[in-house]
Amino acid sequence: MANIQLMRGRLLFACSLVFTLLLLLDPPAAARLPGEVQEIIAQNRPSSVAEFDIQSLIDEFSALLYPYNSFVDEPVLLEVESEAPYPKPSITREEAFQDVDFLFSLLKYGYAAYQYFGGDVGFQEARKKIEADLEEQSFPLSAAKFIQILVNRLDLINDGHFAIGSSVLVKPKSMYMNMEHEFHRDHIGYYLQGETDRVYLKSVKGQHPENFMWPSLNDSGAVVYRLGMLEPTGQRELTVKAVLQDHQGQNICLTLTELLGSYVYGASIYERYEVEGLPVISVKRFPSWPVDRRDYVLMQDFFMEAYDLRNEPAIILDLRSHRGGDDNQGYSWIRNFTGMPFGKPAHLKAPLRTATAEKLRSLDMERSQHVLHEFYERVSRPSTSSWGEIEVYLPELIENDTVVVVLTDRRTASGGEHFLDALRHLENVVIMGTNTAGCMLGNSAQTQLPNSKVQVTLGVSLRLPLDLVHREGVGLLPDFWVPPRQALDFAVKFIQNYVR
C-alpha cells in the first residue's frame, strides 16, 4: 500500500538503544536534577524503540490507511476556483443533498484519517443519519442548522484539526484535581502527613490509588502528589470518595476542580525576560508563510538567542497558549540550543497523495500566497498507491546540561505540541502545567462545500506516536500538574529547590 522510509535508520536505532540503557542506569553525570525528579520525568517520556517490533508497528500503522481501489466518485475540486468568506444564509433541499454527497467524497479521498475513524462502514452510517435528518427539515434550510446536522452526525471523528465551519470535531479532556490535599509517596504507598504519623490512602472510587495520583508541587515548589482525573472538558467540578487506611477506615469526599488555562491573549509571538534572575522565553506562535517583518525579526531573535541560553544553569520556556504554526521552527531552535543534529520527535506519518489531497494542498498554498505554490502545481502528482512513503522517526536522546522548565496549558496546540514533543527528547527537561490541546493527528488543509459555501478543514496526512495511542483532545501530559495561571511562580520555586 505505502512505501516505508525509516528516518535516520541505524543512527536513530543506536540512539534509541542508548536511550534505553540510560533510563535503566543512574541519571547521567550531566544531570542537574535529583533522582526523585528524574524518576518522575522518565515515566513520562517516549518509550524506547527497543520495546517495539518495528515491522509489526509499521504493519499496524499501514492498516489504518484506506486501501484505494477505485476513484469513480472522487470529487472534482478543480472546479472550486474561489472561496466565499462566509456560508450562504440558506440552501435548498437539492443543494443540501448535493453538498452531503460532495462532503463524503471529500472525506474518502481527501481525509487521511478516513480509515482511522471508521472507513466506509462508519462514514456511510453517518451519511445515512445525516440524510435522514435532512428529510425531516423544512427548506430552505439555514446554514447554521445544516452545519449542526453535519457536526452532530460526524461525532465518530475526534480530531483537533478537523472542522466544519467554526465547529472543531474534537472531544477535549481536562484535568480535574484536588488542590487542598498534598499526598506524599513512600515504599508503602501514598499518604497524608498527620501530626504524629502517616495516614495512607487505601482506595479511590473503589480502585487502587495509583490510578488517580499525579505528581504536582506545593506552594513552596516541592514535589507532592495530588488526586485527579482526566475527564471531558467543561464540567464545573467532580466529587470522588476516597478511603484512608487508618484505624477507622475513614471515608472522605474530595472535590476536584478543573485546572483552567492561562488565558494569555494578545502577547508577542516571542519575548525574553527574567524572573528572579532566571531567563524566561515566551513563544506564542510559529508564524507560517507569509511572515510579516515584525514576526520575522522576533523569530530571528528566538533562533539566535538559543545559542546564548546553552550556558545557563536553568531557563523557563513558556508555551502556554501557543497556537501552533510551522513545526520546523521549534526543531531549529532545539538544534541551535543543543548543538545536536536533531530531526523530529518520534512518530509515524503517512501523507495522503490522492488527486483530491494534492489539490487541497495546492489550494492551501494558493490561499496563503506561498512562494512555492506555482512550483508545487507543476511538480505534484498523485501517487499510484494514493499514499506517500511512511515516515518513521525513532526516539533519540539529546544531551543537554541546562534545565529547561516548559510551561503548558490546554491552549498549547498543534505546532506548539510538536515542539513540546521534541523537547521531551532532551535531557533535563521538565514539563509543568496541564495537558495540551491534542491537535497532532496530521497536517490540515481547507476547502468549502460547493453550494452552502461551508468551510471544511481536514487533515491530508496521518501522524501518530510510535505506540499508536490516540491523543487528540488529550494531548501531551506534563511531568508536574499545576494550575497554568500560577505555573511561572511554581517553575521559579521548583528551580530554586531542585536545580543543582
Coordinates of C-alpha atoms in Angstrom, one line a residue:
M1 CA 0.0 0.0 0.0
A2 CA 2.6 2.5 1.0
N3 CA 6.4 2.7 0.9
I4 CA 8.4 2.9 4.1
Q5 CA 11.0 5.4 4.9
L6 CA 13.0 4.7 8.1
M7 CA 14.3 8.1 9.0
R8 CA 18.0 8.1 10.0
G9 CA 17.7 4.3 10.3
R10 CA 20.7 2.8 12.0
L11 CA 21.8 6.0 13.7
L12 CA 18.4 6.6 15.4
F13 CA 18.1 2.9 16.3
A14 CA 21.5 3.1 18.0
C15 CA 20.4 6.3 19.8
S16 CA 17.2 4.7 21.0
L17 CA 19.2 1.8 22.5
V18 CA 21.4 4.3 24.3
F19 CA 18.3 6.0 25.5
T20 CA 17.0 2.7 27.0
L21 CA 20.3 2.0 28.7
L22 CA 20.5 5.4 30.2
L23 CA 17.0 5.1 31.7
L24 CA 18.0 1.8 33.3
L25 CA 21.1 3.2 34.8
D26 CA 21.5 6.0 37.3
P27 CA 21.0 9.6 36.0
P28 CA 23.9 10.7 33.8
A29 CA 26.7 12.8 35.3
A30 CA 25.4 15.8 33.4
A31 CA 22.0 15.6 35.0
R32 CA 21.2 18.6 37.1
L33 CA 18.1 17.2 38.8
P34 CA 17.7 14.9 41.8
G35 CA 16.8 11.2 41.5
E36 CA 13.2 11.6 42.6
V37 CA 12.5 14.2 39.9
Q38 CA 14.4 12.2 37.3
E39 CA 12.3 9.2 38.0
I40 CA 9.0 11.1 37.6
I41 CA 10.3 12.6 34.3
A42 CA 11.4 9.2 32.9
Q43 CA 7.9 7.7 33.4
N44 CA 6.5 10.5 31.1
R45 CA 8.9 10.2 28.2
P46 CA 8.8 8.4 24.8
S47 CA 9.3 4.6 25.0
S48 CA 12.5 3.2 23.6
V49 CA 12.3 1.7 20.1
A50 CA 13.7 -1.5 21.7
E51 CA 10.2 -2.0 23.2
F52 CA 8.7 -2.2 19.7
D53 CA 8.8 -4.7 16.8
I54 CA 9.4 -2.0 14.1
Q55 CA 8.0 -4.1 11.2
S56 CA 4.9 -5.1 13.2
L57 CA 4.4 -1.4 14.2
I58 CA 4.6 -0.3 10.5
D59 CA 2.2 -3.1 9.5
E60 CA -0.3 -2.0 12.2
F61 CA 0.0 1.6 11.1
S62 CA -0.5 0.7 7.4
A63 CA -3.8 -1.0 8.4
L64 CA -5.0 2.5 9.4
L65 CA -4.5 3.8 5.8
Y66 CA -7.5 3.4 3.4
P67 CA -6.9 0.9 0.6
Y68 CA -8.0 2.8 -2.5
N69 CA -9.2 0.5 -5.3
S70 CA -11.5 2.9 -7.4
F71 CA -11.7 6.6 -7.9
V72 CA -15.0 6.9 -9.8
D73 CA -16.7 9.0 -7.1
E74 CA -13.7 11.2 -6.3
P75 CA -14.8 14.9 -6.1
V76 CA -13.8 17.4 -8.8
L77 CA -12.0 20.0 -6.6
L78 CA -10.6 21.6 -9.8
E79 CA -14.0 23.4 -10.2
V80 CA -13.7 25.1 -6.8
E81 CA -11.8 28.2 -8.1
S82 CA -12.5 30.7 -5.3
E83 CA -13.9 30.6 -1.7
A84 CA -16.6 32.7 -0.2
P85 CA -15.7 34.2 3.2
Y86 CA -19.0 33.1 4.8
P87 CA -21.6 30.4 4.2
K88 CA -24.7 31.2 2.3
P89 CA -27.6 32.3 4.6
S90 CA -29.7 29.3 3.5
I91 CA -29.8 26.4 1.0
T92 CA -32.4 24.4 -0.9
R93 CA -33.1 20.7 -0.4
E94 CA -31.3 19.8 -3.6
E95 CA -28.3 22.0 -2.6
A96 CA -28.1 20.3 0.8
F97 CA -28.1 16.8 -0.6
Q98 CA -25.5 17.7 -3.2
D99 CA -23.3 19.1 -0.5
V100 CA -23.6 16.0 1.5
D101 CA -22.6 13.9 -1.5
F102 CA -19.6 16.1 -2.1
L103 CA -18.6 16.1 1.6
F104 CA -18.5 12.3 1.9
S105 CA -16.5 12.0 -1.4
L106 CA -14.2 14.7 0.0
L107 CA -13.7 12.7 3.3
K108 CA -13.0 9.5 1.5
Y109 CA -10.4 10.9 -0.9
G110 CA -9.1 13.9 1.0
Y111 CA -9.1 13.0 4.7
A112 CA -6.1 10.9 5.7
A113 CA -7.8 9.7 8.9
Y114 CA -10.8 8.3 7.0
Q115 CA -10.0 4.7 7.7
Y116 CA -8.7 5.5 11.1
F117 CA -12.1 6.8 12.2
G118 CA -14.2 4.0 10.7
G119 CA -13.7 3.9 6.9
D120 CA -16.6 3.2 4.6
V121 CA -18.7 1.4 7.3
G122 CA -18.5 4.2 9.8
F123 CA -18.8 7.1 7.5
Q124 CA -21.6 5.6 5.4
E125 CA -23.6 5.1 8.6
A126 CA -23.0 8.7 9.5
R127 CA -24.2 9.7 6.0
K128 CA -27.4 7.8 6.3
K129 CA -28.2 9.6 9.6
I130 CA -27.4 13.0 8.1
E131 CA -29.7 12.3 5.1
A132 CA -32.5 11.1 7.4
D133 CA -32.1 14.3 9.5
L134 CA -32.4 16.4 6.3
E135 CA -35.5 14.6 5.3
E136 CA -37.2 15.9 8.4
Q137 CA -36.2 19.6 7.8
S138 CA -38.1 22.4 6.3
F139 CA -36.4 24.1 3.4
P140 CA -34.8 26.5 2.7
L141 CA -32.5 25.4 5.5
S142 CA -30.3 27.9 7.3
A143 CA -26.5 27.3 7.1
A144 CA -26.3 27.2 10.9
K145 CA -28.8 24.3 11.0
F146 CA -27.0 22.5 8.2
I147 CA -23.7 22.7 10.0
Q148 CA -25.3 21.5 13.2
I149 CA -26.7 18.4 11.5
L150 CA -23.3 17.6 9.9
V151 CA -21.4 18.1 13.2
N152 CA -23.8 16.0 15.3
R153 CA -23.7 13.0 13.0
L154 CA -19.9 13.1 12.3
D155 CA -19.2 12.5 16.0
L156 CA -17.1 9.5 15.1
I157 CA -14.3 12.0 14.3
N158 CA -12.1 13.1 17.2
D159 CA -9.5 15.3 15.5
G160 CA -8.3 18.7 16.8
H161 CA -7.6 19.9 13.2
F162 CA -11.0 18.8 11.7
A163 CA -13.6 21.5 11.4
I164 CA -16.9 22.2 9.7
G165 CA -17.5 25.9 9.7
S166 CA -16.2 27.0 13.1
S167 CA -17.0 23.8 14.8
V168 CA -14.0 21.7 15.6
L169 CA -14.8 18.0 15.9
V170 CA -12.7 17.1 18.9
K171 CA -13.5 15.7 22.3
P172 CA -11.3 17.6 24.7
K173 CA -10.4 16.4 28.2
S174 CA -9.1 18.4 31.2
M175 CA -7.5 17.5 34.5
Y176 CA -9.9 17.8 37.5
M177 CA -7.7 17.9 40.6
N178 CA -8.0 18.4 44.3
M179 CA -5.5 21.1 45.3
E180 CA -6.2 21.1 49.0
H181 CA -4.7 17.7 50.0
E182 CA -1.0 17.2 49.5
F183 CA 0.0 13.5 49.4
H184 CA 3.5 12.0 49.6
R185 CA 4.8 8.7 48.5
D186 CA 7.0 6.0 50.1
H187 CA 7.5 2.3 49.5
I188 CA 4.1 1.6 51.1
G189 CA 2.0 3.9 49.1
Y190 CA 0.5 7.4 49.1
Y191 CA -0.1 9.1 52.4
L192 CA -1.1 12.3 54.2
Q193 CA 1.3 13.5 56.8
G194 CA -0.5 13.7 60.2
E195 CA 0.7 15.3 63.3
T196 CA 2.4 12.1 64.6
D197 CA 2.1 9.5 61.8
R198 CA 1.3 8.9 58.2
V199 CA -2.2 8.2 57.1
Y200 CA -2.2 6.1 53.9
L201 CA -4.7 6.3 51.0
K202 CA -6.3 2.8 50.7
S203 CA -8.6 3.3 47.7
V204 CA -10.3 5.9 45.4
K205 CA -13.7 5.1 43.9
G206 CA -13.1 1.6 45.0
Q207 CA -9.9 1.3 42.9
H208 CA -6.1 1.4 43.6
P209 CA -4.9 4.9 44.4
E210 CA -2.2 4.7 41.7
N211 CA -4.9 5.2 39.0
F212 CA -5.7 8.7 40.4
M213 CA -2.4 10.1 41.8
W214 CA -0.4 12.6 39.8
P215 CA 2.9 14.4 40.5
S216 CA 2.5 18.0 41.5
L217 CA 4.1 20.8 43.5
N218 CA 3.2 22.5 46.7
D219 CA 3.3 26.3 47.3
S220 CA 7.0 26.0 48.1
G221 CA 7.8 24.3 44.8
A222 CA 8.4 20.9 46.5
V223 CA 7.2 17.6 44.9
V224 CA 3.9 16.3 46.2
Y225 CA 1.2 14.2 44.7
R226 CA -2.4 15.1 44.2
L227 CA -5.6 13.3 43.4
G228 CA -7.1 14.0 40.0
M229 CA -8.9 12.6 36.9
L230 CA -8.8 13.4 33.2
E231 CA -12.4 13.9 32.2
P232 CA -14.4 15.7 29.4
T233 CA -13.7 19.5 29.5
G234 CA -16.3 21.9 30.8
Q235 CA -17.6 20.3 33.9
R236 CA -17.8 22.6 36.9
E237 CA -16.4 20.1 39.4
L238 CA -16.3 16.4 40.3
T239 CA -16.6 14.6 43.6
V240 CA -14.8 11.3 44.4
K241 CA -14.9 9.1 47.5
A242 CA -11.5 8.0 49.0
V243 CA -10.8 5.6 51.9
L244 CA -8.0 6.3 54.3
Q245 CA -6.2 3.4 55.8
D246 CA -6.3 4.5 59.5
H247 CA -7.8 2.6 62.4
Q248 CA -11.3 3.7 61.5
G249 CA -11.1 3.2 57.7
Q250 CA -12.2 6.8 57.3
N251 CA -14.1 7.8 54.2
I252 CA -13.5 11.2 52.8
C253 CA -15.2 13.0 49.8
L254 CA -12.8 15.1 47.7
T255 CA -13.9 17.8 45.3
L256 CA -12.0 18.0 42.0
T257 CA -11.9 21.3 40.1
E258 CA -10.8 21.8 36.5
L259 CA -7.3 23.2 36.0
L260 CA -8.1 26.0 33.6
G261 CA -5.9 27.6 31.0
S262 CA -3.8 30.7 31.4
Y263 CA -5.8 33.0 29.1
V264 CA -2.7 34.5 27.5
Y265 CA -4.0 36.6 24.6
G266 CA -2.5 39.4 22.5
A267 CA 1.0 38.6 23.6
S268 CA 4.0 39.0 21.2
I269 CA 4.9 35.8 19.4
Y270 CA 8.3 35.9 21.1
E271 CA 9.5 37.6 24.3
R272 CA 12.5 37.1 26.5
Y273 CA 12.7 38.5 30.1
E274 CA 13.9 37.5 33.6
V275 CA 12.2 36.5 36.8
E276 CA 14.4 36.4 39.9
G277 CA 17.5 36.0 37.7
L278 CA 16.1 33.2 35.6
P279 CA 15.7 33.6 31.8
V280 CA 12.1 33.2 30.6
I281 CA 11.4 32.5 27.0
S282 CA 7.8 33.0 25.9
V283 CA 6.7 31.7 22.5
K284 CA 3.0 32.0 21.5
R285 CA 3.1 31.1 17.8
F286 CA 5.3 29.9 15.0
P287 CA 4.4 32.1 12.0
S288 CA 3.6 30.4 8.7
W289 CA 4.0 31.9 5.2
P290 CA 3.7 34.8 4.5
V291 CA 5.6 36.2 7.6
D292 CA 5.4 39.9 8.3
R293 CA 8.6 41.8 9.1
R294 CA 7.9 42.2 12.8
D295 CA 7.3 38.5 13.3
Y296 CA 10.3 37.7 11.1
V297 CA 12.6 39.8 13.3
L298 CA 11.2 38.3 16.5
M299 CA 11.7 34.7 15.3
Q300 CA 15.3 35.5 14.3
D301 CA 15.8 36.6 17.9
F302 CA 14.2 33.4 19.0
F303 CA 16.6 31.3 17.0
M304 CA 19.8 33.3 17.7
E305 CA 19.3 33.7 21.4
A306 CA 19.1 29.9 21.7
Y307 CA 22.9 29.9 21.5
D308 CA 23.2 32.2 24.5
L309 CA 21.0 30.1 26.6
R310 CA 23.2 27.0 26.4
N311 CA 25.3 28.1 29.3
E312 CA 22.5 28.9 31.6
P313 CA 22.0 26.5 34.6
A314 CA 18.2 26.8 34.1
I315 CA 15.7 28.5 31.9
I316 CA 11.9 28.7 31.7
L317 CA 10.2 28.1 28.3
D318 CA 6.6 29.3 28.3
L319 CA 4.5 27.6 25.7
R320 CA 1.1 28.4 27.4
S321 CA -1.4 29.4 24.8
H322 CA 1.0 28.6 21.9
R323 CA -1.4 28.5 18.9
G324 CA 0.8 26.4 16.6
G325 CA 2.3 27.1 13.2
D326 CA 5.3 25.8 11.4
D327 CA 6.7 22.8 13.3
N328 CA 10.2 23.2 11.9
Q329 CA 10.8 26.4 13.7
G330 CA 10.8 24.6 17.1
Y331 CA 13.1 21.9 15.8
S332 CA 15.5 24.6 14.5
W333 CA 15.6 26.2 18.0
I334 CA 16.5 22.8 19.5
R335 CA 19.4 22.4 17.1
N336 CA 20.7 25.8 18.0
F337 CA 20.2 25.3 21.7
T338 CA 21.8 21.9 21.9
G339 CA 24.2 22.0 19.0
M340 CA 22.9 18.5 18.1
P341 CA 21.6 17.4 14.6
F342 CA 18.1 16.8 15.8
G343 CA 15.5 15.8 13.2
K344 CA 11.9 15.3 14.5
P345 CA 10.3 13.8 17.6
A346 CA 9.4 10.0 17.4
H347 CA 6.3 9.3 15.3
L348 CA 4.9 7.6 12.2
K349 CA 3.4 9.7 9.4
A350 CA 1.9 9.0 6.0
P351 CA 0.8 11.7 3.6
L352 CA -2.3 11.1 1.5
R353 CA -1.4 11.5 -2.2
T354 CA -4.7 11.3 -4.0
A355 CA -5.6 13.9 -6.6
T356 CA -8.0 15.4 -4.0
A357 CA -5.4 15.6 -1.3
E358 CA -2.9 17.2 -3.7
K359 CA -5.4 19.7 -4.8
L360 CA -6.2 20.6 -1.2
R361 CA -2.6 21.2 -0.6
S362 CA -2.3 23.4 -3.7
L363 CA -5.4 25.4 -2.7
D364 CA -3.9 25.9 0.8
M365 CA -0.6 27.2 -0.7
E366 CA -2.5 29.5 -3.1
R367 CA -4.6 30.9 -0.2
S368 CA -1.5 31.8 1.8
Q369 CA 0.3 33.1 -1.3
H370 CA 3.1 30.7 -0.7
V371 CA 6.1 31.4 -2.8
L372 CA 6.4 27.8 -3.9
H373 CA 2.7 27.4 -5.0
E374 CA 3.3 27.6 -8.7
F375 CA 6.2 25.2 -8.5
Y376 CA 4.1 22.7 -6.4
E377 CA 1.3 22.9 -9.0
R378 CA 3.8 21.9 -11.7
V379 CA 5.5 19.0 -9.9
S380 CA 2.8 17.5 -7.6
R381 CA 1.4 14.2 -8.9
P382 CA -1.0 11.8 -7.2
S383 CA 0.7 8.6 -6.0
T384 CA -0.2 5.4 -7.7
S385 CA -0.8 3.9 -4.3
S386 CA -2.6 7.1 -3.1
W387 CA -0.2 7.3 -0.2
G388 CA 3.3 8.7 0.1
E389 CA 6.1 7.0 2.0
I390 CA 5.5 6.1 5.6
E391 CA 7.9 8.2 7.7
V392 CA 9.3 6.5 10.8
Y393 CA 11.1 8.7 13.3
L394 CA 12.7 6.7 16.2
P395 CA 13.4 8.1 19.7
E396 CA 16.8 9.7 20.2
L397 CA 18.2 11.1 23.4
I398 CA 19.7 14.6 23.2
E399 CA 22.4 15.6 25.6
N400 CA 21.6 18.8 27.5
D401 CA 23.0 20.2 30.7
T402 CA 20.6 23.2 31.0
V403 CA 17.5 22.5 33.0
V404 CA 14.6 23.6 30.8
V405 CA 11.2 24.0 32.6
V406 CA 8.5 24.1 30.0
L407 CA 5.1 25.6 30.8
T408 CA 2.0 24.2 29.1
D409 CA -1.8 24.5 29.2
R410 CA -4.9 23.4 27.3
R411 CA -4.3 26.0 24.7
T412 CA -0.9 24.7 23.7
A413 CA -1.8 23.3 20.3
S414 CA -0.5 21.8 17.1
G415 CA 2.9 23.2 16.3
G416 CA 3.4 24.1 19.9
E417 CA 2.7 20.4 20.8
H418 CA 5.1 19.2 18.2
F419 CA 7.8 21.5 19.7
L420 CA 7.0 20.1 23.2
D421 CA 7.1 16.6 21.9
A422 CA 10.6 17.3 20.5
L423 CA 11.7 18.8 23.8
R424 CA 10.7 15.6 25.5
H425 CA 13.8 14.0 23.8
L426 CA 16.2 16.3 25.7
E427 CA 17.9 15.5 29.0
N428 CA 16.9 17.8 31.9
V429 CA 13.6 19.0 30.5
V430 CA 10.7 19.3 33.0
I431 CA 7.2 19.9 31.8
M432 CA 4.8 21.8 34.1
G433 CA 1.2 22.9 33.8
T434 CA -1.6 20.8 32.3
N435 CA -2.2 18.5 29.3
T436 CA -2.0 20.2 26.0
A437 CA -4.9 20.7 23.4
G438 CA -4.4 17.4 21.5
C439 CA -4.1 18.6 17.9
M440 CA -1.4 16.4 16.5
L441 CA -3.1 13.9 14.1
G442 CA -1.8 15.5 10.8
N443 CA -1.3 18.5 8.6
S444 CA -4.6 20.1 7.6
A445 CA -6.0 21.9 4.5
Q446 CA -9.2 23.7 3.8
T447 CA -11.9 23.9 1.1
Q448 CA -15.6 24.5 1.0
L449 CA -18.8 22.8 0.1
P450 CA -19.9 24.0 -3.3
N451 CA -23.5 25.1 -2.6
S452 CA -23.6 26.2 1.0
K453 CA -20.0 27.5 1.0
V454 CA -19.5 26.0 4.4
Q455 CA -15.7 25.7 5.1
V456 CA -14.3 22.3 5.8
T457 CA -10.8 21.8 7.4
L458 CA -9.4 18.3 7.3
G459 CA -6.0 16.5 7.6
V460 CA -4.2 15.4 4.5
S461 CA -1.7 13.3 6.4
L462 CA -1.9 10.9 9.3
R463 CA 0.5 11.2 12.1
L464 CA 0.6 9.0 15.3
P465 CA 3.1 8.4 18.1
L466 CA 5.0 5.1 18.0
D467 CA 2.7 3.5 20.5
L468 CA -0.2 4.4 18.2
V469 CA -2.1 5.8 21.1
H470 CA -4.8 8.3 20.1
R471 CA -4.1 11.6 21.9
E472 CA -6.5 14.0 20.2
G473 CA -8.3 16.1 22.8
V474 CA -5.9 14.8 25.5
G475 CA -2.6 15.9 24.2
L476 CA 0.7 15.5 25.9
L477 CA 0.8 15.3 29.7
P478 CA 3.1 17.4 32.0
D479 CA 5.5 15.9 34.4
F480 CA 4.1 18.0 37.2
W481 CA 0.4 19.2 37.3
V482 CA 0.0 22.7 38.5
P483 CA -2.6 25.5 37.7
P484 CA -1.4 27.1 34.5
R485 CA -2.1 30.6 35.7
Q486 CA 0.4 30.2 38.5
A487 CA 2.8 27.9 36.6
L488 CA 5.5 30.5 36.2
D489 CA 5.7 31.0 40.0
F490 CA 5.8 27.2 40.5
A491 CA 8.6 26.9 38.0
V492 CA 10.7 29.5 39.7
K493 CA 10.3 27.8 43.1
F494 CA 10.9 24.4 41.6
I495 CA 14.2 25.5 40.1
Q496 CA 15.3 27.1 43.4
N497 CA 14.5 23.8 45.2
Y498 CA 15.9 21.2 42.8
V499 CA 18.4 22.5 40.3
R500 CA 21.9 21.6 41.4

